mmCIF file of C-alpha atoms in Angstrom:
data_model
loop_
_atom_site.group_PDB
_atom_site.id
_atom_site.type_symbol
_atom_site.label_atom_id
_atom_site.label_comp_id
_atom_site.label_asym_id
_atom_site.label_seq_id
_atom_site.Cartn_x
_atom_site.Cartn_y
_atom_site.Cartn_z
ATOM 1 C CA UNK A 20 -10.315 125.014 -79.717
ATOM 2 C CA UNK A 21 -9.446 124.502 -76.250
ATOM 3 C CA UNK A 22 -6.330 122.632 -75.648
ATOM 4 C CA UNK A 23 -7.112 119.317 -75.161
ATOM 5 C CA UNK A 24 -9.898 118.937 -77.145
ATOM 6 C CA UNK A 25 -7.155 117.170 -79.101
ATOM 7 C CA UNK A 26 -6.892 115.111 -75.314
ATOM 8 C CA UNK A 27 -8.435 111.399 -75.227
ATOM 9 C CA UNK A 28 -8.038 109.686 -71.908
ATOM 10 C CA UNK A 29 -7.085 106.101 -72.616
ATOM 11 C CA UNK A 30 -9.311 104.119 -70.555
ATOM 12 C CA UNK A 31 -7.752 101.183 -68.537
ATOM 13 C CA UNK A 32 -9.472 98.602 -67.458
ATOM 14 C CA UNK A 33 -10.454 97.211 -64.491
ATOM 15 C CA UNK A 34 -7.664 96.619 -61.968
ATOM 16 C CA UNK A 35 -7.701 92.179 -61.744
ATOM 17 C CA UNK A 36 -9.608 91.477 -57.559
ATOM 18 C CA UNK A 37 -5.981 89.843 -56.867
ATOM 19 C CA UNK A 38 -6.578 86.534 -54.476
ATOM 20 C CA UNK A 39 -7.438 88.580 -50.752
ATOM 21 C CA UNK A 40 -9.257 90.354 -48.552
ATOM 22 C CA UNK A 41 -10.603 93.019 -50.552
ATOM 23 C CA UNK A 42 -8.727 96.760 -48.964
ATOM 24 C CA UNK A 43 -10.133 98.726 -46.762
ATOM 25 C CA UNK A 44 -9.732 102.377 -46.632
ATOM 26 C CA UNK A 45 -8.702 104.380 -43.706
ATOM 27 C CA UNK A 46 -9.433 107.745 -43.043
ATOM 28 C CA UNK A 47 -5.812 110.004 -44.013
ATOM 29 C CA UNK A 48 -3.967 106.773 -45.073
ATOM 30 C CA UNK A 49 -6.517 105.766 -48.148
ATOM 31 C CA UNK A 50 -6.824 101.997 -49.305
ATOM 32 C CA UNK A 51 -4.933 99.610 -47.405
ATOM 33 C CA UNK A 52 -5.119 96.288 -48.095
ATOM 34 C CA UNK A 53 -5.406 93.007 -45.611
ATOM 35 C CA UNK A 54 -4.301 89.977 -45.888
ATOM 36 C CA UNK A 55 -5.795 86.739 -45.751
ATOM 37 C CA UNK A 56 -6.506 84.747 -42.455
ATOM 38 C CA UNK A 57 -4.102 82.563 -42.459
ATOM 39 C CA UNK A 58 -1.709 83.716 -44.833
ATOM 40 C CA UNK A 59 2.279 83.380 -43.959
ATOM 41 C CA UNK A 60 2.049 87.121 -44.246
ATOM 42 C CA UNK A 61 -1.014 86.983 -41.922
ATOM 43 C CA UNK A 62 1.292 84.774 -39.832
ATOM 44 C CA UNK A 63 4.953 87.635 -40.005
ATOM 45 C CA UNK A 64 2.165 90.256 -39.024
ATOM 46 C CA UNK A 65 0.912 88.901 -36.638
ATOM 47 C CA UNK A 66 2.712 86.836 -34.931
ATOM 48 C CA UNK A 67 2.477 87.165 -31.347
ATOM 49 C CA UNK A 68 -1.032 85.380 -32.160
ATOM 50 C CA UNK A 69 0.724 82.661 -32.498
ATOM 51 C CA UNK A 70 2.278 80.533 -28.866
ATOM 52 C CA UNK A 71 5.820 78.405 -29.986
ATOM 53 C CA UNK A 72 5.452 78.405 -25.808
ATOM 54 C CA UNK A 73 2.153 76.466 -26.652
ATOM 55 C CA UNK A 74 3.297 74.354 -29.524
ATOM 56 C CA UNK A 75 6.722 72.867 -27.299
ATOM 57 C CA UNK A 76 4.796 72.058 -24.830
ATOM 58 C CA UNK A 77 2.283 70.341 -26.864
ATOM 59 C CA UNK A 78 4.134 68.063 -28.660
ATOM 60 C CA UNK A 79 6.216 67.589 -25.761
ATOM 61 C CA UNK A 80 3.598 66.096 -23.717
ATOM 62 C CA UNK A 81 1.858 64.139 -26.815
ATOM 63 C CA UNK A 82 5.892 62.737 -26.384
ATOM 64 C CA UNK A 83 5.377 61.848 -23.136
ATOM 65 C CA UNK A 84 2.191 60.099 -23.641
ATOM 66 C CA UNK A 85 4.099 57.559 -26.379
ATOM 67 C CA UNK A 86 6.331 57.004 -23.814
ATOM 68 C CA UNK A 87 4.829 56.530 -21.312
ATOM 69 C CA UNK A 88 2.455 53.335 -23.464
ATOM 70 C CA UNK A 89 5.655 52.134 -24.256
ATOM 71 C CA UNK A 90 6.228 51.734 -20.475
ATOM 72 C CA UNK A 91 4.087 50.224 -20.016
ATOM 73 C CA UNK A 92 3.757 47.750 -22.457
ATOM 74 C CA UNK A 93 6.961 46.853 -22.314
ATOM 75 C CA UNK A 94 6.072 45.975 -18.341
ATOM 76 C CA UNK A 95 2.652 43.723 -19.107
ATOM 77 C CA UNK A 96 5.559 41.883 -22.152
ATOM 78 C CA UNK A 97 7.973 41.431 -19.159
ATOM 79 C CA UNK A 98 4.685 39.807 -16.973
ATOM 80 C CA UNK A 99 3.634 37.975 -19.500
ATOM 81 C CA UNK A 100 7.209 36.394 -19.469
ATOM 82 C CA UNK A 101 8.144 36.467 -15.683
ATOM 83 C CA UNK A 102 4.760 34.463 -15.293
ATOM 84 C CA UNK A 103 5.045 31.551 -18.369
ATOM 85 C CA UNK A 104 8.930 31.613 -16.731
ATOM 86 C CA UNK A 105 6.636 30.769 -13.532
ATOM 87 C CA UNK A 106 4.144 28.718 -14.906
ATOM 88 C CA UNK A 107 7.201 26.514 -16.727
ATOM 89 C CA UNK A 108 9.194 25.989 -13.547
ATOM 90 C CA UNK A 109 6.513 25.146 -11.540
ATOM 91 C CA UNK A 110 5.816 22.798 -13.657
ATOM 92 C CA UNK A 111 9.523 21.459 -14.329
ATOM 93 C CA UNK A 112 9.474 21.247 -11.037
ATOM 94 C CA UNK A 113 6.129 18.872 -10.374
ATOM 95 C CA UNK A 114 7.078 16.653 -13.259
ATOM 96 C CA UNK A 115 10.865 15.821 -11.190
ATOM 97 C CA UNK A 116 9.435 15.682 -7.772
ATOM 98 C CA UNK A 117 6.750 12.469 -9.249
ATOM 99 C CA UNK A 118 9.821 11.494 -11.273
ATOM 100 C CA UNK A 119 11.992 11.293 -8.022
ATOM 101 C CA UNK A 120 8.684 9.816 -5.966
ATOM 102 C CA UNK A 121 9.050 6.840 -8.158
ATOM 103 C CA UNK A 122 11.952 6.185 -7.982
ATOM 104 C CA UNK A 123 11.860 5.731 -4.851
ATOM 105 C CA UNK A 124 9.083 3.738 -4.545
ATOM 106 C CA UNK A 125 10.095 1.242 -6.856
ATOM 107 C CA UNK A 126 13.843 1.297 -4.067
ATOM 108 C CA UNK A 127 11.601 0.836 -1.651
ATOM 109 C CA UNK A 128 10.229 -2.187 -2.950
ATOM 110 C CA UNK A 129 12.423 -3.624 -4.103
ATOM 111 C CA UNK A 130 14.789 -3.370 -0.411
ATOM 112 C CA UNK A 131 11.796 -5.030 0.876
ATOM 113 C CA UNK A 132 11.543 -8.091 -2.022
ATOM 114 C CA UNK A 133 14.949 -8.847 -1.046
ATOM 115 C CA UNK A 134 14.104 -8.059 2.835
ATOM 116 C CA UNK A 135 10.931 -10.651 2.618
ATOM 117 C CA UNK A 136 13.002 -13.483 0.482
ATOM 118 C CA UNK A 137 15.477 -13.334 3.466
ATOM 119 C CA UNK A 138 17.920 -10.957 1.740
ATOM 120 C CA UNK A 139 20.317 -8.012 3.833
ATOM 121 C CA UNK A 140 20.650 -4.341 3.170
ATOM 122 C CA UNK A 141 23.860 -3.278 2.360
ATOM 123 C CA UNK A 142 25.550 -0.083 2.706
ATOM 124 C CA UNK A 143 26.655 2.387 -0.025
ATOM 125 C CA UNK A 144 30.495 1.192 1.234
ATOM 126 C CA UNK A 145 28.944 -2.957 0.749
ATOM 127 C CA UNK A 146 29.154 -3.003 4.311
ATOM 128 C CA UNK A 147 25.856 -5.342 6.295
ATOM 129 C CA UNK A 148 23.155 -3.010 7.195
ATOM 130 C CA UNK A 149 21.778 -3.976 9.470
ATOM 131 C CA UNK A 150 19.383 -1.591 11.113
ATOM 132 C CA UNK A 151 18.200 -0.589 8.386
ATOM 133 C CA UNK A 152 17.409 -4.100 7.198
ATOM 134 C CA UNK A 153 15.308 -4.716 10.779
ATOM 135 C CA UNK A 154 13.430 -1.823 10.634
ATOM 136 C CA UNK A 155 12.286 -2.910 6.480
ATOM 137 C CA UNK A 156 11.288 -5.810 8.316
ATOM 138 C CA UNK A 157 9.313 -4.676 11.707
ATOM 139 C CA UNK A 158 7.503 -2.155 8.874
ATOM 140 C CA UNK A 159 6.387 -5.772 7.042
ATOM 141 C CA UNK A 160 5.391 -6.965 10.317
ATOM 142 C CA UNK A 161 3.436 -4.210 11.273
ATOM 143 C CA UNK A 162 1.768 -3.610 7.503
ATOM 144 C CA UNK A 163 0.972 -7.333 7.999
ATOM 145 C CA UNK A 164 -1.063 -6.941 11.431
ATOM 146 C CA UNK A 165 -2.661 -2.962 9.973
ATOM 147 C CA UNK A 166 -3.826 -6.076 7.510
ATOM 148 C CA UNK A 167 -5.250 -8.145 9.374
ATOM 149 C CA UNK A 168 -7.243 -6.557 11.255
ATOM 150 C CA UNK A 169 -8.426 -4.047 8.916
ATOM 151 C CA UNK A 170 -9.761 -7.495 7.090
ATOM 152 C CA UNK A 171 -11.830 -8.428 10.563
ATOM 153 C CA UNK A 172 -13.351 -4.983 10.959
ATOM 154 C CA UNK A 173 -14.827 -4.721 7.182
ATOM 155 C CA UNK A 174 -15.878 -8.162 7.562
ATOM 156 C CA UNK A 175 -17.641 -7.034 10.473
ATOM 157 C CA UNK A 176 -18.796 -4.009 8.948
ATOM 158 C CA UNK A 177 -19.559 -6.396 5.604
ATOM 159 C CA UNK A 178 -22.088 -8.818 7.758
ATOM 160 C CA UNK A 179 -23.863 -6.102 9.614
ATOM 161 C CA UNK A 180 -24.910 -5.400 5.608
ATOM 162 C CA UNK A 181 -25.938 -8.554 5.314
ATOM 163 C CA UNK A 182 -27.573 -8.677 7.442
ATOM 164 C CA UNK A 183 -29.398 -5.918 7.033
ATOM 165 C CA UNK A 184 -30.493 -5.917 3.873
ATOM 166 C CA UNK A 185 -31.633 -9.669 5.003
ATOM 167 C CA UNK A 186 -33.738 -8.800 7.852
ATOM 168 C CA UNK A 187 -35.011 -5.729 4.949
ATOM 169 C CA UNK A 188 -36.425 -8.650 2.269
ATOM 170 C CA UNK A 189 -37.286 -11.018 5.221
ATOM 171 C CA UNK A 190 -40.422 -8.763 7.258
ATOM 172 C CA UNK A 191 -41.948 -12.041 7.533
ATOM 173 C CA UNK A 192 -38.756 -14.736 7.282
ATOM 174 C CA UNK A 193 -40.176 -19.136 7.203
ATOM 175 C CA UNK A 194 -38.811 -20.759 9.933
ATOM 176 C CA UNK A 195 -35.086 -22.494 8.906
ATOM 177 C CA UNK A 196 -34.197 -18.698 8.091
ATOM 178 C CA UNK A 197 -34.502 -17.104 11.793
ATOM 179 C CA UNK A 198 -31.820 -15.728 13.104
ATOM 180 C CA UNK A 199 -29.747 -17.772 15.609
ATOM 181 C CA UNK A 200 -26.761 -16.083 18.158
ATOM 182 C CA UNK A 201 -24.911 -16.873 15.542
ATOM 183 C CA UNK A 202 -25.780 -15.439 13.117
ATOM 184 C CA UNK A 203 -25.207 -11.979 14.772
ATOM 185 C CA UNK A 204 -22.495 -9.826 13.517
ATOM 186 C CA UNK A 205 -21.159 -9.632 16.880
ATOM 187 C CA UNK A 206 -17.869 -6.713 17.270
ATOM 188 C CA UNK A 207 -15.158 -9.221 19.385
ATOM 189 C CA UNK A 208 -12.539 -11.226 17.118
ATOM 190 C CA UNK A 209 -13.453 -14.912 16.539
ATOM 191 C CA UNK A 210 -11.878 -17.999 18.279
ATOM 192 C CA UNK A 211 -10.435 -20.056 14.737
ATOM 193 C CA UNK A 212 -10.971 -23.096 15.735
ATOM 194 C CA UNK A 213 -15.379 -23.265 16.587
ATOM 195 C CA UNK A 214 -18.233 -21.814 16.668
ATOM 196 C CA UNK A 215 -18.807 -17.232 18.829
ATOM 197 C CA UNK A 216 -20.677 -18.861 21.819
ATOM 198 C CA UNK A 217 -21.800 -15.922 24.909
ATOM 199 C CA UNK A 218 -18.354 -16.479 26.645
ATOM 200 C CA UNK A 219 -16.944 -15.086 23.728
ATOM 201 C CA UNK A 220 -17.677 -12.211 24.523
ATOM 202 C CA UNK A 221 -17.775 -9.770 27.148
ATOM 203 C CA UNK A 222 -16.538 -5.646 27.329
ATOM 204 C CA UNK A 223 -12.714 -6.255 27.256
ATOM 205 C CA UNK A 224 -12.399 -8.137 24.292
ATOM 206 C CA UNK A 225 -15.876 -5.801 22.526
ATOM 207 C CA UNK A 226 -13.601 -2.508 23.700
ATOM 208 C CA UNK A 227 -10.368 -4.241 21.824
ATOM 209 C CA UNK A 228 -12.169 -5.139 18.903
ATOM 210 C CA UNK A 229 -14.239 -1.563 18.178
ATOM 211 C CA UNK A 230 -11.558 0.162 18.700
ATOM 212 C CA UNK A 231 -8.419 -2.325 17.027
ATOM 213 C CA UNK A 232 -9.260 -0.329 13.823
ATOM 214 C CA UNK A 233 -8.260 2.711 15.133
ATOM 215 C CA UNK A 234 -4.184 2.321 14.749
ATOM 216 C CA UNK A 235 -4.102 1.645 11.303
ATOM 217 C CA UNK A 236 -2.464 4.620 10.661
ATOM 218 C CA UNK A 237 -4.539 4.909 7.336
ATOM 219 C CA UNK A 238 -7.776 4.604 9.627
ATOM 220 C CA UNK A 239 -8.467 9.147 9.822
ATOM 221 C CA UNK A 240 -11.874 7.186 12.517
ATOM 222 C CA UNK A 241 -11.707 8.627 15.781
ATOM 223 C CA UNK A 242 -12.407 7.415 18.394
ATOM 224 C CA UNK A 243 -15.641 9.283 19.836
ATOM 225 C CA UNK A 244 -16.854 9.415 15.935
ATOM 226 C CA UNK A 245 -16.812 5.064 16.495
ATOM 227 C CA UNK A 246 -18.871 5.323 19.429
ATOM 228 C CA UNK A 247 -21.073 7.457 18.137
ATOM 229 C CA UNK A 248 -22.146 4.522 14.901
ATOM 230 C CA UNK A 249 -21.806 1.895 17.267
ATOM 231 C CA UNK A 250 -24.116 3.429 19.686
ATOM 232 C CA UNK A 251 -26.833 3.398 17.159
ATOM 233 C CA UNK A 252 -26.085 0.076 15.814
ATOM 234 C CA UNK A 253 -27.190 -1.702 18.962
ATOM 235 C CA UNK A 254 -29.216 -0.176 21.529
ATOM 236 C CA UNK A 255 -32.388 -1.995 21.915
ATOM 237 C CA UNK A 256 -34.881 0.296 20.368
ATOM 238 C CA UNK A 257 -32.614 -0.642 16.544
ATOM 239 C CA UNK A 258 -33.163 -3.750 16.971
ATOM 240 C CA UNK A 259 -36.848 -4.151 16.936
ATOM 241 C CA UNK A 260 -36.762 -6.063 14.107
ATOM 242 C CA UNK A 261 -33.275 -8.186 14.204
ATOM 243 C CA UNK A 262 -35.297 -9.697 17.389
ATOM 244 C CA UNK A 263 -38.707 -10.700 15.894
ATOM 245 C CA UNK A 264 -36.433 -12.339 13.665
ATOM 246 C CA UNK A 265 -34.373 -14.207 15.988
ATOM 247 C CA UNK A 266 -34.899 -18.321 16.951
ATOM 248 C CA UNK A 267 -37.069 -18.671 20.259
ATOM 249 C CA UNK A 268 -34.171 -20.665 22.091
ATOM 250 C CA UNK A 269 -31.527 -18.002 21.039
ATOM 251 C CA UNK A 270 -33.822 -14.953 22.447
ATOM 252 C CA UNK A 271 -31.969 -14.805 26.677
ATOM 253 C CA UNK A 272 -28.135 -15.525 24.451
ATOM 254 C CA UNK A 273 -28.803 -12.363 21.667
ATOM 255 C CA UNK A 274 -30.226 -9.819 24.577
ATOM 256 C CA UNK A 275 -27.348 -10.978 27.196
ATOM 257 C CA UNK A 276 -24.910 -10.004 23.913
ATOM 258 C CA UNK A 277 -26.747 -7.217 23.187
ATOM 259 C CA UNK A 278 -26.636 -5.701 27.302
ATOM 260 C CA UNK A 279 -22.382 -6.436 26.343
ATOM 261 C CA UNK A 280 -22.411 -4.296 23.464
ATOM 262 C CA UNK A 281 -24.370 -2.439 24.713
ATOM 263 C CA UNK A 282 -22.680 -1.568 28.096
ATOM 264 C CA UNK A 283 -18.849 -1.302 26.723
ATOM 265 C CA UNK A 284 -20.531 1.205 24.445
ATOM 266 C CA UNK A 285 -21.489 3.616 27.361
ATOM 267 C CA UNK A 286 -18.635 3.175 28.967
ATOM 268 C CA UNK A 287 -16.223 4.128 26.916
ATOM 269 C CA UNK A 288 -18.791 6.429 25.566
ATOM 270 C CA UNK A 289 -18.580 8.593 29.379
#
């Protein structure tokens, strides 16, 4: 009988496969088990594959980007606050300026009313301020004169508008509606106590009337504009419809008056 006749080797169950990469056979070394890629053991076995400097640089770059974004946001907020503050300041200054102007206007009206009634202004110490009082008297007198000048000019313009409207509406007027010399709005200062006549029309008087209103401080019309518009109005070629509606006995005086006005305008236009 053989020495090993009663020997029955125990059959071992196959080893349980561990999680990870299958062992590889290396000639002369047998089988070697390699760690699973990405595992902690793989990290320890191959540290040269991980660039710690790159990781640190990337982290620092991200922090720098966040810092810049935070700084830009902070600056935008500060600029918005600055704009709002400036807008509020401008609005406040406008209201304050308007309030000062209203107060000054009220004070001026009060002083003018006092001087107009015959009163005399006083300075801060209570003394009579004759210089300021006289200045207000002069201003009131000038303002009254300017109002009279503008009233004359506006009346002249209104009368011309009325005449033009009449000429358009009455192309064939009745004998009772024909124009006379007095119906023409002549560019002169009218006499107070009598009707206007041809003797009231002179080159000098026409010039004074046409340029008088240009001296008013509120009038922005230039001399050149005034002369041009008057030439268009008084040129004989523009007055055909007017002469067709004039009384026969007044035609000569009206033609003479138009010649005087045109002589003045041509002189001013030189």
